[in-house]
């Protein structure tokens, strides 16, 4: 038998035609002497009916079929009888009447149902990922991901971008994220690293004259994992020559806009994307990746708070802190217990405390009423645009603590009030990031993005005198509270690059040892260039509405970096280690597999 159609293909117009389908048994049921099988493949489900008076052989074979058996069926397409069509299936108006069948491969009873959208333990799903991937939801995510990537490739190709692969075995770059190391067998004692991104190669491609580059690039970071992190992930890596920041923003924004509009799954909140400076984002939303699907801006009430009699406010302000507030619309009825919960929430995020003001019927209810005049209370409500029935939340602390606590409270309030519309995409640009941040442990500056980022022209003169005030030509594109991608205009002159290396604590010798190839390349005619790298996994997750990144990655790893399907990482034999010139420390050896004859 040869497959003629997929299981998602047959329609009423095919009635009377012969067809051969191959796929998996999704469900089997017997009814009045007939056997019905829902046959499933990637494209859909088709009902097959086995009638003993049409083919006794096929019918008796169908009796043996169980869920997940792989079968081939040949037969005639029939319109389903009146009232028996299934509006939920694309093929629901027809069925295949089997004249011939074959079991291509039986299957054990799967450890979970494939044909139901039930909650299943994630480790079990990952262990049997090939079964999990048969389930409609995950399968659709993977197909959707293909569509997104295909759209991006075609879009960029049409605009003159060239996809170029860069190496996976690369030179270690200390300073950024921790990299995975790969020991070299041929040069024992030396190591490759897996790239945290193709950053250096894409810049070198600009030196080489490939002025518009992209790559659907796998990146590796050996970092502690969080819910939305994987040790390997995919980004849309892009780089362009002869561009300034505005060009990169424009091209990225039109790609994202066209993508979203062509998929038609979401509404864009704003076009063009709003632009915020880093300082603005931190001040108004307490985050450099604000969720702009709703307002609820954080308001600085330091002046008002300083004029109050409240000691906590005064102490915070006297030590360089701030007093800021957030309005929680309509939550002014919260009980003592609910308020305590919010206080605990703020404390868990580092705040020493949380002051609450309920704008109740009879006037504001708050411990603050003892320390503020009625006029000051009115002024507070006015500053926050708050009305009767609202709740005001106040934090007094160091600026970073205030930002974190109120930023998280803002999200929490947004969640409680259902302000996070899942059908809305609120993209925005965050610009003018600080170039450097202070590394307290090592006592020197370090790059906030990466060391190839160009400072803003107007801040160049501050590099020697006030490095903390230097802003970068760096941009992040954020959406619904997550960072979708970041990039920068790069340094393309050797002297400035060397200056930055020195500033971030590298001796000239170290810089030459690690980045000599970049410095040298900059002396052979390097065009001005810049780029960006939106994360594909994050983007697909946002666009598909998946609740975590593992749902859109075909073979993801667990939070502890384990591939439950294959069992990686796994110990290796002593002989393999010896090949590489390695021995294990006793602690590591104890857990390792010591047999040389597995
Ligand atoms: N390589 C950077 C990153 O992975 C992105 C860029 O600057 O283009 O974050």
Coordinates of C-alpha atoms and ligand atoms in Angstrom, one line a residue, residues 196-199 202 219 221 233 235 237-239 449-450 453 483 486-488 490 531-533, ligand 1:
X196 CA 27.0 32.0 24.3
X197 CA 26.2 33.8 21.0
X198 CA 27.8 34.2 17.6
X199 CA 28.7 37.8 18.6
X202 CA 29.0 38.1 13.2
X219 CA 23.5 29.5 21.8
X221 CA 25.0 29.2 28.5
X233 CA 18.4 28.1 23.2
X235 CA 18.1 33.2 18.8
X237 CA 21.1 36.6 15.4
X238 CA 21.4 39.6 13.1
X239 CA 24.1 42.1 12.2
X449 CA 25.5 44.2 27.6
X450 CA 28.8 43.1 26.2
X453 CA 28.9 47.9 22.7
X483 CA 12.8 40.7 27.1
X486 CA 18.7 42.9 22.8
X487 CA 21.5 44.4 20.7
X488 CA 23.7 47.3 20.2
X490 CA 29.3 48.1 18.1
X531 CA 22.9 44.2 15.4
X532 CA 20.4 42.5 17.6
X533 CA 19.3 39.0 18.6
Ligands
LIG1 N1 25.0 38.8 21.2 C1 24.0 39.5 21.9 C2 23.3 38.6 22.9 O1 23.3 37.4 22.7 C3 23.0 40.2 21.1 C4 23.6 41.3 20.2 O2 24.3 42.2 20.8 O3 23.4 41.2 19.0 O4 22.6 39.0 23.8

